Amino acid sequence: MRKSLFIILALLILSTALFAGGQKEAAPATLTFWYHFDNPESAVTPLVTKFEKENPNIKIKPEAIAWNAYNQKLLTAVAAGSPPDVSQVKLWWQPQLVEMGALAPLDNYIKNWDGRNDIYDNVWNLTRYKDGKQYLMPLQMVILYMYYRADTFKEMGLTPAKTRAEFLTLARKLTRDTNGDGKIDVYGFGIRGARGGHDWWGTFVLSSGAKFFLPDGSSGLTTPKAIAANQWYIDLYRKYKVSPPTTPNDGFKEIIANMKSGKTAMTIHHLGSSKTMEAALGDKISAAPVPKGTE
């Protein structure tokens, strides 16, 4: 009988966490694993092979899910009572999945796992739910970078910005009409205005000194710092117009395509897009830390 609950685990440690002790006498089982990685050259296949070799009575059925449909497909499957046994998720999906009763707590498995200390305490704390239980296993923690067109920067004699003020000046210089037809055809910064764009917004809000939550647990998004940072971010598109007119609807594919074509000169993303951009642009693309501060 298929389990009504599914758990979020890194496939590499399933054998030591979920199935501690091997349990080779158990009946054969097949576990469905849904995943999505930005880098198509993911490590899923060798991990599955390794796991199945170490656990011959367990078979993994991996299924790559398109990112744009992932969240909705997962929620639909949970509501229908037919979720995958194991699934990769975003951290911010956790509250809804817990409320739906979709996640099994992993605390008893984790405390007996000899790899527990290989993961930093701050990562465990970040992924632990507000009820004190651990429903998620850290799998992919990424750092955001400012990607920029190195060829354009070299041509214009520019260097990456270190502060928000420098960044705005830079983005305005890079936004220009390059063919003399009176229309802007290159924009300084590609903003992900569609789904997933909270990373872009949050990066600038947090780097301004604002906090999502205050020490007493209340929201930090109504503080003067947060309000000012939020307005500054909105103004990049509405006031300064340093991002394309399509910004509100631009998702991952659009911002990467705009960087490759030269329509934008800067954007934010993590290492998941580095290989595809390097393959297309070579040394014409580079990356730097995201600007911080207000000055």
PDB file of C-alpha atoms in Angstrom:
ATOM      1  CA  MET A   1       0.000   0.000   0.000  1.00  0.00           C
ATOM      2  CA  ARG A   2       1.376   3.356  -1.007  1.00  0.00           C
ATOM      3  CA  LYS A   3       2.295   5.652   1.863  1.00  0.00           C
ATOM      4  CA  SER A   4       0.045   8.686   2.267  1.00  0.00           C
ATOM      5  CA  LEU A   5       2.929  10.730   3.590  1.00  0.00           C
ATOM      6  CA  PHE A   6       6.143  11.528   1.807  1.00  0.00           C
ATOM      7  CA  ILE A   7       9.419  12.683   3.258  1.00  0.00           C
ATOM      8  CA  ILE A   8      11.976  15.159   2.044  1.00  0.00           C
ATOM      9  CA  LEU A   9      15.426  13.609   2.051  1.00  0.00           C
ATOM     10  CA  ALA A  10      18.688  13.964   0.235  1.00  0.00           C
ATOM     11  CA  LEU A  11      18.883  10.802  -1.829  1.00  0.00           C
ATOM     12  CA  LEU A  12      22.490  10.247  -0.905  1.00  0.00           C
ATOM     13  CA  ILE A  13      21.662   9.655   2.777  1.00  0.00           C
ATOM     14  CA  LEU A  14      18.454   7.689   2.459  1.00  0.00           C
ATOM     15  CA  SER A  15      20.273   4.460   3.259  1.00  0.00           C
ATOM     16  CA  THR A  16      21.610   5.731   6.567  1.00  0.00           C
ATOM     17  CA  ALA A  17      18.726   7.936   7.668  1.00  0.00           C
ATOM     18  CA  LEU A  18      15.371   6.564   6.551  1.00  0.00           C
ATOM     19  CA  PHE A  19      16.501   2.973   6.376  1.00  0.00           C
ATOM     20  CA  ALA A  20      18.988   2.903   9.244  1.00  0.00           C
ATOM     21  CA  GLY A  21      20.410  -0.525   9.843  1.00  0.00           C
ATOM     22  CA  GLY A  22      19.901  -1.767   6.279  1.00  0.00           C
ATOM     23  CA  GLN A  23      16.773  -3.888   6.958  1.00  0.00           C
ATOM     24  CA  LYS A  24      17.792  -6.310   4.195  1.00  0.00           C
ATOM     25  CA  GLU A  25      15.192  -8.795   5.375  1.00  0.00           C
ATOM     26  CA  ALA A  26      12.359  -6.393   4.492  1.00  0.00           C
ATOM     27  CA  ALA A  27      10.192  -6.954   1.436  1.00  0.00           C
ATOM     28  CA  PRO A  28      11.375  -5.216  -1.761  1.00  0.00           C
ATOM     29  CA  ALA A  29      10.120  -1.628  -2.055  1.00  0.00           C
ATOM     30  CA  THR A  30      10.065   1.005  -4.778  1.00  0.00           C
ATOM     31  CA  LEU A  31      10.282   4.678  -3.799  1.00  0.00           C
ATOM     32  CA  THR A  32       9.352   7.465  -6.170  1.00  0.00           C
ATOM     33  CA  PHE A  33      11.671  10.479  -6.024  1.00  0.00           C
ATOM     34  CA  TRP A  34      10.682  13.809  -7.601  1.00  0.00           C
ATOM     35  CA  TYR A  35      13.419  16.351  -8.172  1.00  0.00           C
ATOM     36  CA  HIS A  36      14.428  19.481 -10.012  1.00  0.00           C
ATOM     37  CA  PHE A  37      17.906  20.899 -10.498  1.00  0.00           C
ATOM     38  CA  ASP A  38      18.768  24.061 -12.441  1.00  0.00           C
ATOM     39  CA  ASN A  39      21.860  22.321 -13.754  1.00  0.00           C
ATOM     40  CA  PRO A  40      20.749  19.576 -16.171  1.00  0.00           C
ATOM     41  CA  GLU A  41      23.979  17.689 -15.439  1.00  0.00           C
ATOM     42  CA  SER A  42      22.719  16.713 -11.992  1.00  0.00           C
ATOM     43  CA  ALA A  43      24.093  13.978  -9.789  1.00  0.00           C
ATOM     44  CA  VAL A  44      20.815  12.070  -9.480  1.00  0.00           C
ATOM     45  CA  THR A  45      21.698   9.060 -11.642  1.00  0.00           C
ATOM     46  CA  PRO A  46      24.962   8.121  -9.884  1.00  0.00           C
ATOM     47  CA  LEU A  47      23.315   8.671  -6.483  1.00  0.00           C
ATOM     48  CA  VAL A  48      20.466   6.332  -7.385  1.00  0.00           C
ATOM     49  CA  THR A  49      22.936   3.726  -8.604  1.00  0.00           C
ATOM     50  CA  LYS A  50      24.983   4.026  -5.402  1.00  0.00           C
ATOM     51  CA  PHE A  51      21.934   3.816  -3.171  1.00  0.00           C
ATOM     52  CA  GLU A  52      20.426   0.799  -4.915  1.00  0.00           C
ATOM     53  CA  LYS A  53      23.754  -1.035  -4.784  1.00  0.00           C
ATOM     54  CA  GLU A  54      23.977  -0.479  -1.040  1.00  0.00           C
ATOM     55  CA  ASN A  55      20.279  -1.276  -0.525  1.00  0.00           C
ATOM     56  CA  PRO A  56      19.367  -4.115  -2.945  1.00  0.00           C
ATOM     57  CA  ASN A  57      15.843  -4.486  -1.536  1.00  0.00           C
ATOM     58  CA  ILE A  58      14.956  -0.870  -2.368  1.00  0.00           C
ATOM     59  CA  LYS A  59      14.479   0.581  -5.828  1.00  0.00           C
ATOM     60  CA  ILE A  60      14.379   4.310  -6.554  1.00  0.00           C
ATOM     61  CA  LYS A  61      12.212   5.642  -9.354  1.00  0.00           C
ATOM     62  CA  PRO A  62      13.549   9.168 -10.052  1.00  0.00           C
ATOM     63  CA  GLU A  63      11.374  11.604 -11.979  1.00  0.00           C
ATOM     64  CA  ALA A  64      12.568  15.041 -13.115  1.00  0.00           C
ATOM     65  CA  ILE A  65       9.766  17.612 -12.818  1.00  0.00           C
ATOM     66  CA  ALA A  66       9.776  20.863 -14.800  1.00  0.00           C
ATOM     67  CA  TRP A  67      10.302  23.755 -12.413  1.00  0.00           C
ATOM     68  CA  ASN A  68       7.409  25.895 -13.623  1.00  0.00           C
ATOM     69  CA  ALA A  69       4.941  23.093 -12.850  1.00  0.00           C
ATOM     70  CA  TYR A  70       6.680  21.558  -9.839  1.00  0.00           C
ATOM     71  CA  ASN A  71       4.915  23.247  -6.934  1.00  0.00           C
ATOM     72  CA  GLN A  72       1.415  22.896  -8.347  1.00  0.00           C
ATOM     73  CA  LYS A  73       1.969  19.298  -9.419  1.00  0.00           C
ATOM     74  CA  LEU A  74       3.253  18.402  -5.954  1.00  0.00           C
ATOM     75  CA  LEU A  75       0.355  20.064  -4.122  1.00  0.00           C
ATOM     76  CA  THR A  76      -2.140  18.400  -6.467  1.00  0.00           C
ATOM     77  CA  ALA A  77      -0.557  14.999  -5.862  1.00  0.00           C
ATOM     78  CA  VAL A  78      -0.654  15.514  -2.078  1.00  0.00           C
ATOM     79  CA  ALA A  79      -4.310  16.597  -2.166  1.00  0.00           C
ATOM     80  CA  ALA A  80      -5.184  13.558  -4.306  1.00  0.00           C
ATOM     81  CA  GLY A  81      -3.461  11.192  -1.879  1.00  0.00           C
ATOM     82  CA  SER A  82      -0.851  10.086  -4.412  1.00  0.00           C
ATOM     83  CA  PRO A  83       2.338  12.048  -3.612  1.00  0.00           C
ATOM     84  CA  PRO A  84       5.855  10.839  -4.328  1.00  0.00           C
ATOM     85  CA  ASP A  85       7.601   9.049  -1.467  1.00  0.00           C
ATOM     86  CA  VAL A  86      10.533  11.463  -1.591  1.00  0.00           C
ATOM     87  CA  SER A  87      10.601  14.929  -3.112  1.00  0.00           C
ATOM     88  CA  GLN A  88      12.924  17.876  -3.453  1.00  0.00           C
ATOM     89  CA  VAL A  89      11.184  21.067  -2.313  1.00  0.00           C
ATOM     90  CA  LYS A  90      11.915  24.712  -1.688  1.00  0.00           C
ATOM     91  CA  LEU A  91      12.219  25.702   1.960  1.00  0.00           C
ATOM     92  CA  TRP A  92       9.344  28.162   1.708  1.00  0.00           C
ATOM     93  CA  TRP A  93       6.939  25.366   0.700  1.00  0.00           C
ATOM     94  CA  GLN A  94       7.337  23.730   4.109  1.00  0.00           C
ATOM     95  CA  PRO A  95       4.539  25.543   6.032  1.00  0.00           C
ATOM     96  CA  GLN A  96       1.851  24.616   3.510  1.00  0.00           C
ATOM     97  CA  LEU A  97       3.013  21.013   3.264  1.00  0.00           C
ATOM     98  CA  VAL A  98       3.097  20.639   7.051  1.00  0.00           C
ATOM     99  CA  GLU A  99      -0.407  22.090   7.318  1.00  0.00           C
ATOM    100  CA  MET A 100      -1.577  19.569   4.719  1.00  0.00           C
ATOM    101  CA  GLY A 101      -0.159  16.749   6.816  1.00  0.00           C
ATOM    102  CA  ALA A 102       2.135  15.759   3.961  1.00  0.00           C
ATOM    103  CA  LEU A 103       5.461  15.573   5.783  1.00  0.00           C
ATOM    104  CA  ALA A 104       6.792  12.961   8.166  1.00  0.00           C
ATOM    105  CA  PRO A 105       9.108  14.192  10.974  1.00  0.00           C
ATOM    106  CA  LEU A 106      12.653  12.884  10.582  1.00  0.00           C
ATOM    107  CA  ASP A 107      14.043  13.631  14.039  1.00  0.00           C
ATOM    108  CA  ASN A 108      14.367   9.990  15.141  1.00  0.00           C
ATOM    109  CA  TYR A 109      16.275   9.117  11.974  1.00  0.00           C
ATOM    110  CA  ILE A 110      18.534  12.146  12.082  1.00  0.00           C
ATOM    111  CA  LYS A 111      19.604  11.759  15.717  1.00  0.00           C
ATOM    112  CA  ASN A 112      20.936   8.271  14.953  1.00  0.00           C
ATOM    113  CA  TRP A 113      22.604   9.249  11.688  1.00  0.00           C
ATOM    114  CA  ASP A 114      26.402   9.349  11.915  1.00  0.00           C
ATOM    115  CA  GLY A 115      26.534  12.074   9.255  1.00  0.00           C
ATOM    116  CA  ARG A 116      24.506  14.502  11.368  1.00  0.00           C
ATOM    117  CA  ASN A 117      27.507  16.670  12.261  1.00  0.00           C
ATOM    118  CA  ASP A 118      28.599  16.969   8.630  1.00  0.00           C
ATOM    119  CA  ILE A 119      25.848  19.569   8.213  1.00  0.00           C
ATOM    120  CA  TYR A 120      26.284  22.916   9.976  1.00  0.00           C
ATOM    121  CA  ASP A 121      23.984  23.663  12.900  1.00  0.00           C
ATOM    122  CA  ASN A 122      22.826  26.909  11.309  1.00  0.00           C
ATOM    123  CA  VAL A 123      21.551  24.904   8.309  1.00  0.00           C
ATOM    124  CA  TRP A 124      19.639  22.531  10.577  1.00  0.00           C
ATOM    125  CA  ASN A 125      18.172  25.519  12.410  1.00  0.00           C
ATOM    126  CA  LEU A 126      17.184  27.146   9.140  1.00  0.00           C
ATOM    127  CA  THR A 127      15.300  24.091   7.922  1.00  0.00           C
ATOM    128  CA  ARG A 128      13.665  23.173  11.260  1.00  0.00           C
ATOM    129  CA  TYR A 129       9.947  24.010  11.376  1.00  0.00           C
ATOM    130  CA  LYS A 130       8.411  26.342  13.956  1.00  0.00           C
ATOM    131  CA  ASP A 131       6.944  23.386  15.894  1.00  0.00           C
ATOM    132  CA  GLY A 132      10.508  22.290  16.634  1.00  0.00           C
ATOM    133  CA  LYS A 133      10.390  19.243  14.352  1.00  0.00           C
ATOM    134  CA  GLN A 134      12.725  18.458  11.461  1.00  0.00           C
ATOM    135  CA  TYR A 135      10.693  17.619   8.355  1.00  0.00           C
ATOM    136  CA  LEU A 136      13.362  18.454   5.785  1.00  0.00           C
ATOM    137  CA  MET A 137      16.842  17.224   4.982  1.00  0.00           C
ATOM    138  CA  PRO A 138      19.157  19.909   3.569  1.00  0.00           C
ATOM    139  CA  LEU A 139      19.960  19.072  -0.029  1.00  0.00           C
ATOM    140  CA  GLN A 140      20.885  22.156  -2.012  1.00  0.00           C
ATOM    141  CA  MET A 141      21.935  25.348  -0.258  1.00  0.00           C
ATOM    142  CA  VAL A 142      22.958  27.989  -2.763  1.00  0.00           C
ATOM    143  CA  ILE A 143      24.568  31.437  -2.707  1.00  0.00           C
ATOM    144  CA  LEU A 144      23.342  34.157  -5.031  1.00  0.00           C
ATOM    145  CA  TYR A 145      25.801  36.088  -7.190  1.00  0.00           C
ATOM    146  CA  MET A 146      25.626  39.115  -9.455  1.00  0.00           C
ATOM    147  CA  TYR A 147      26.283  37.818 -12.960  1.00  0.00           C
ATOM    148  CA  TYR A 148      27.476  40.462 -15.402  1.00  0.00           C
ATOM    149  CA  ARG A 149      28.486  40.748 -19.041  1.00  0.00           C
ATOM    150  CA  ALA A 150      32.256  41.064 -18.730  1.00  0.00           C
ATOM    151  CA  ASP A 151      32.591  42.065 -22.384  1.00  0.00           C
ATOM    152  CA  THR A 152      30.217  44.996 -21.943  1.00  0.00           C
ATOM    153  CA  PHE A 153      31.900  46.095 -18.720  1.00  0.00           C
ATOM    154  CA  LYS A 154      35.307  46.009 -20.413  1.00  0.00           C
ATOM    155  CA  GLU A 155      34.035  47.943 -23.417  1.00  0.00           C
ATOM    156  CA  MET A 156      32.560  50.659 -21.183  1.00  0.00           C
ATOM    157  CA  GLY A 157      35.423  50.695 -18.654  1.00  0.00           C
ATOM    158  CA  LEU A 158      33.203  49.604 -15.756  1.00  0.00           C
ATOM    159  CA  THR A 159      33.782  47.460 -12.676  1.00  0.00           C
ATOM    160  CA  PRO A 160      31.227  45.552 -10.551  1.00  0.00           C
ATOM    161  CA  ALA A 161      29.444  47.603  -7.909  1.00  0.00           C
ATOM    162  CA  LYS A 162      30.071  46.993  -4.216  1.00  0.00           C
ATOM    163  CA  THR A 163      27.210  49.051  -2.778  1.00  0.00           C
ATOM    164  CA  ARG A 164      23.592  49.643  -3.688  1.00  0.00           C
ATOM    165  CA  ALA A 165      24.309  53.254  -4.655  1.00  0.00           C
ATOM    166  CA  GLU A 166      27.126  52.162  -6.968  1.00  0.00           C
ATOM    167  CA  PHE A 167      24.873  49.469  -8.411  1.00  0.00           C
ATOM    168  CA  LEU A 168      22.124  51.933  -9.332  1.00  0.00           C
ATOM    169  CA  THR A 169      24.639  54.248 -11.000  1.00  0.00           C
ATOM    170  CA  LEU A 170      26.058  51.298 -12.903  1.00  0.00           C
ATOM    171  CA  ALA A 171      22.652  49.975 -13.970  1.00  0.00           C
ATOM    172  CA  ARG A 172      21.658  53.396 -15.311  1.00  0.00           C
ATOM    173  CA  LYS A 173      24.882  53.695 -17.324  1.00  0.00           C
ATOM    174  CA  LEU A 174      24.335  50.241 -18.801  1.00  0.00           C
ATOM    175  CA  THR A 175      20.754  51.015 -19.825  1.00  0.00           C
ATOM    176  CA  ARG A 176      21.093  52.587 -23.259  1.00  0.00           C
ATOM    177  CA  ASP A 177      20.200  52.817 -26.929  1.00  0.00           C
ATOM    178  CA  THR A 178      23.050  51.087 -28.746  1.00  0.00           C
ATOM    179  CA  ASN A 179      21.859  51.391 -32.354  1.00  0.00           C
ATOM    180  CA  GLY A 180      20.723  55.003 -32.416  1.00  0.00           C
ATOM    181  CA  ASP A 181      17.056  54.357 -33.189  1.00  0.00           C
ATOM    182  CA  GLY A 182      15.873  56.256 -30.124  1.00  0.00           C
ATOM    183  CA  LYS A 183      14.771  53.132 -28.261  1.00  0.00           C
ATOM    184  CA  ILE A 184      16.456  51.417 -25.320  1.00  0.00           C
ATOM    185  CA  ASP A 185      17.727  48.020 -26.403  1.00  0.00           C
ATOM    186  CA  VAL A 186      20.101  47.131 -23.544  1.00  0.00           C
ATOM    187  CA  TYR A 187      19.048  47.239 -19.893  1.00  0.00           C
ATOM    188  CA  GLY A 188      21.313  47.382 -16.893  1.00  0.00           C
ATOM    189  CA  PHE A 189      19.657  44.733 -14.759  1.00  0.00           C
ATOM    190  CA  GLY A 190      17.453  41.709 -15.393  1.00  0.00           C
ATOM    191  CA  ILE A 191      14.846  41.377 -12.638  1.00  0.00           C
ATOM    192  CA  ARG A 192      12.948  38.129 -12.181  1.00  0.00           C
ATOM    193  CA  GLY A 193       9.490  39.583 -11.710  1.00  0.00           C
ATOM    194  CA  ALA A 194       7.613  36.304 -12.171  1.00  0.00           C
ATOM    195  CA  ARG A 195       7.567  33.244  -9.895  1.00  0.00           C
ATOM    196  CA  GLY A 196      10.805  32.793  -7.963  1.00  0.00           C
ATOM    197  CA  GLY A 197      11.657  36.486  -7.990  1.00  0.00           C
ATOM    198  CA  HIS A 198      11.648  36.710  -4.204  1.00  0.00           C
ATOM    199  CA  ASP A 199      15.352  35.794  -4.288  1.00  0.00           C
ATOM    200  CA  TRP A 200      16.161  39.008  -6.187  1.00  0.00           C
ATOM    201  CA  TRP A 201      13.974  41.128  -3.916  1.00  0.00           C
ATOM    202  CA  GLY A 202      15.093  39.466  -0.679  1.00  0.00           C
ATOM    203  CA  THR A 203      18.766  39.801  -1.547  1.00  0.00           C
ATOM    204  CA  PHE A 204      18.575  43.590  -1.726  1.00  0.00           C
ATOM    205  CA  VAL A 205      16.222  43.936   1.261  1.00  0.00           C
ATOM    206  CA  LEU A 206      18.487  41.886   3.523  1.00  0.00           C
ATOM    207  CA  SER A 207      21.698  43.465   2.244  1.00  0.00           C
ATOM    208  CA  SER A 208      20.303  46.879   3.220  1.00  0.00           C
ATOM    209  CA  GLY A 209      20.307  45.855   6.861  1.00  0.00           C
ATOM    210  CA  ALA A 210      16.613  44.951   7.083  1.00  0.00           C
ATOM    211  CA  LYS A 211      15.411  41.671   8.614  1.00  0.00           C
ATOM    212  CA  PHE A 212      12.484  39.441   7.733  1.00  0.00           C
ATOM    213  CA  PHE A 213      11.796  38.899  11.440  1.00  0.00           C
ATOM    214  CA  LEU A 214      12.618  40.951  14.524  1.00  0.00           C
ATOM    215  CA  PRO A 215      14.044  39.399  17.727  1.00  0.00           C
ATOM    216  CA  ASP A 216      10.538  39.239  19.249  1.00  0.00           C
ATOM    217  CA  GLY A 217       9.288  37.196  16.288  1.00  0.00           C
ATOM    218  CA  SER A 218       7.281  39.985  14.677  1.00  0.00           C
ATOM    219  CA  SER A 219       7.657  40.953  11.037  1.00  0.00           C
ATOM    220  CA  GLY A 220      10.624  43.119  10.170  1.00  0.00           C
ATOM    221  CA  LEU A 221       9.199  44.126   6.800  1.00  0.00           C
ATOM    222  CA  THR A 222       7.430  47.204   8.183  1.00  0.00           C
ATOM    223  CA  THR A 223      10.577  48.794   9.597  1.00  0.00           C
ATOM    224  CA  PRO A 224      11.923  51.956   7.947  1.00  0.00           C
ATOM    225  CA  LYS A 225      14.913  50.038   6.554  1.00  0.00           C
ATOM    226  CA  ALA A 226      12.743  47.374   4.980  1.00  0.00           C
ATOM    227  CA  ILE A 227      10.257  49.868   3.531  1.00  0.00           C
ATOM    228  CA  ALA A 228      13.054  51.977   2.052  1.00  0.00           C
ATOM    229  CA  ALA A 229      14.763  48.912   0.550  1.00  0.00           C
ATOM    230  CA  ASN A 230      11.485  47.673  -0.894  1.00  0.00           C
ATOM    231  CA  GLN A 231      10.768  51.027  -2.508  1.00  0.00           C
ATOM    232  CA  TRP A 232      14.298  51.209  -3.894  1.00  0.00           C
ATOM    233  CA  TYR A 233      13.860  47.804  -5.481  1.00  0.00           C
ATOM    234  CA  ILE A 234      10.504  48.738  -7.036  1.00  0.00           C
ATOM    235  CA  ASP A 235      12.020  51.955  -8.349  1.00  0.00           C
ATOM    236  CA  LEU A 236      14.629  50.014 -10.340  1.00  0.00           C
ATOM    237  CA  TYR A 237      11.804  49.036 -12.682  1.00  0.00           C
ATOM    238  CA  ARG A 238       9.184  51.750 -12.299  1.00  0.00           C
ATOM    239  CA  LYS A 239      11.261  54.923 -11.777  1.00  0.00           C
ATOM    240  CA  TYR A 240      14.742  54.289 -13.137  1.00  0.00           C
ATOM    241  CA  LYS A 241      13.638  51.791 -15.813  1.00  0.00           C
ATOM    242  CA  VAL A 242      16.914  49.865 -15.698  1.00  0.00           C
ATOM    243  CA  SER A 243      15.151  46.561 -16.359  1.00  0.00           C
ATOM    244  CA  PRO A 244      13.153  45.487 -19.457  1.00  0.00           C
ATOM    245  CA  PRO A 245       9.455  46.379 -19.863  1.00  0.00           C
ATOM    246  CA  THR A 246       8.743  42.629 -19.648  1.00  0.00           C
ATOM    247  CA  THR A 247      10.103  42.473 -16.092  1.00  0.00           C
ATOM    248  CA  PRO A 248       6.811  41.625 -14.276  1.00  0.00           C
ATOM    249  CA  ASN A 249       6.482  38.467 -16.378  1.00  0.00           C
ATOM    250  CA  ASP A 250      10.142  37.508 -16.687  1.00  0.00           C
ATOM    251  CA  GLY A 251      10.981  34.149 -15.119  1.00  0.00           C
ATOM    252  CA  PHE A 252      14.184  32.132 -14.977  1.00  0.00           C
ATOM    253  CA  LYS A 253      14.276  31.323 -18.693  1.00  0.00           C
ATOM    254  CA  GLU A 254      13.746  34.949 -19.686  1.00  0.00           C
ATOM    255  CA  ILE A 255      16.413  36.472 -17.451  1.00  0.00           C
ATOM    256  CA  ILE A 256      19.011  33.943 -18.578  1.00  0.00           C
ATOM    257  CA  ALA A 257      18.045  34.363 -22.241  1.00  0.00           C
ATOM    258  CA  ASN A 258      18.333  38.152 -21.889  1.00  0.00           C
ATOM    259  CA  MET A 259      21.835  37.828 -20.456  1.00  0.00           C
ATOM    260  CA  LYS A 260      22.911  35.502 -23.242  1.00  0.00           C
ATOM    261  CA  SER A 261      21.536  37.781 -25.959  1.00  0.00           C
ATOM    262  CA  GLY A 262      22.987  40.940 -24.404  1.00  0.00           C
ATOM    263  CA  LYS A 263      19.586  42.506 -23.727  1.00  0.00           C
ATOM    264  CA  THR A 264      20.578  42.834 -20.067  1.00  0.00           C
ATOM    265  CA  ALA A 265      24.034  43.414 -18.608  1.00  0.00           C
ATOM    266  CA  MET A 266      23.506  42.124 -15.058  1.00  0.00           C
ATOM    267  CA  THR A 267      21.260  39.698 -13.217  1.00  0.00           C
ATOM    268  CA  ILE A 268      21.210  37.632 -10.042  1.00  0.00           C
ATOM    269  CA  HIS A 269      21.333  33.850  -9.771  1.00  0.00           C
ATOM    270  CA  HIS A 270      23.296  31.041  -8.170  1.00  0.00           C
ATOM    271  CA  LEU A 271      25.786  28.525  -9.575  1.00  0.00           C
ATOM    272  CA  GLY A 272      22.977  26.495 -11.112  1.00  0.00           C
ATOM    273  CA  SER A 273      23.045  28.662 -14.230  1.00  0.00           C
ATOM    274  CA  SER A 274      26.810  29.106 -14.514  1.00  0.00           C
ATOM    275  CA  LYS A 275      27.511  26.176 -16.841  1.00  0.00           C
ATOM    276  CA  THR A 276      24.859  27.104 -19.386  1.00  0.00           C
ATOM    277  CA  MET A 277      25.937  30.750 -19.445  1.00  0.00           C
ATOM    278  CA  GLU A 278      29.624  29.884 -19.659  1.00  0.00           C
ATOM    279  CA  ALA A 279      28.889  27.466 -22.490  1.00  0.00           C
ATOM    280  CA  ALA A 280      27.085  30.222 -24.403  1.00  0.00           C
ATOM    281  CA  LEU A 281      29.282  33.199 -23.530  1.00  0.00           C
ATOM    282  CA  GLY A 282      32.677  31.928 -22.402  1.00  0.00           C
ATOM    283  CA  ASP A 283      34.754  34.742 -20.914  1.00  0.00           C
ATOM    284  CA  LYS A 284      32.052  37.264 -21.845  1.00  0.00           C
ATOM    285  CA  ILE A 285      30.270  36.390 -18.604  1.00  0.00           C
ATOM    286  CA  SER A 286      31.533  36.746 -15.043  1.00  0.00           C
ATOM    287  CA  ALA A 287      30.179  37.073 -11.514  1.00  0.00           C
ATOM    288  CA  ALA A 288      30.708  39.147  -8.380  1.00  0.00           C
ATOM    289  CA  PRO A 289      29.188  39.440  -4.888  1.00  0.00           C
ATOM    290  CA  VAL A 290      25.769  41.096  -4.746  1.00  0.00           C
ATOM    291  CA  PRO A 291      26.108  44.792  -3.755  1.00  0.00           C
ATOM    292  CA  LYS A 292      25.190  45.584  -0.160  1.00  0.00           C
ATOM    293  CA  GLY A 293      24.443  48.573   2.017  1.00  0.00           C
ATOM    294  CA  THR A 294      22.557  51.715   1.174  1.00  0.00           C
ATOM    295  CA  GLU A 295      25.402  54.010   0.232  1.00  0.00           C
TER     296      GLU A 295
END
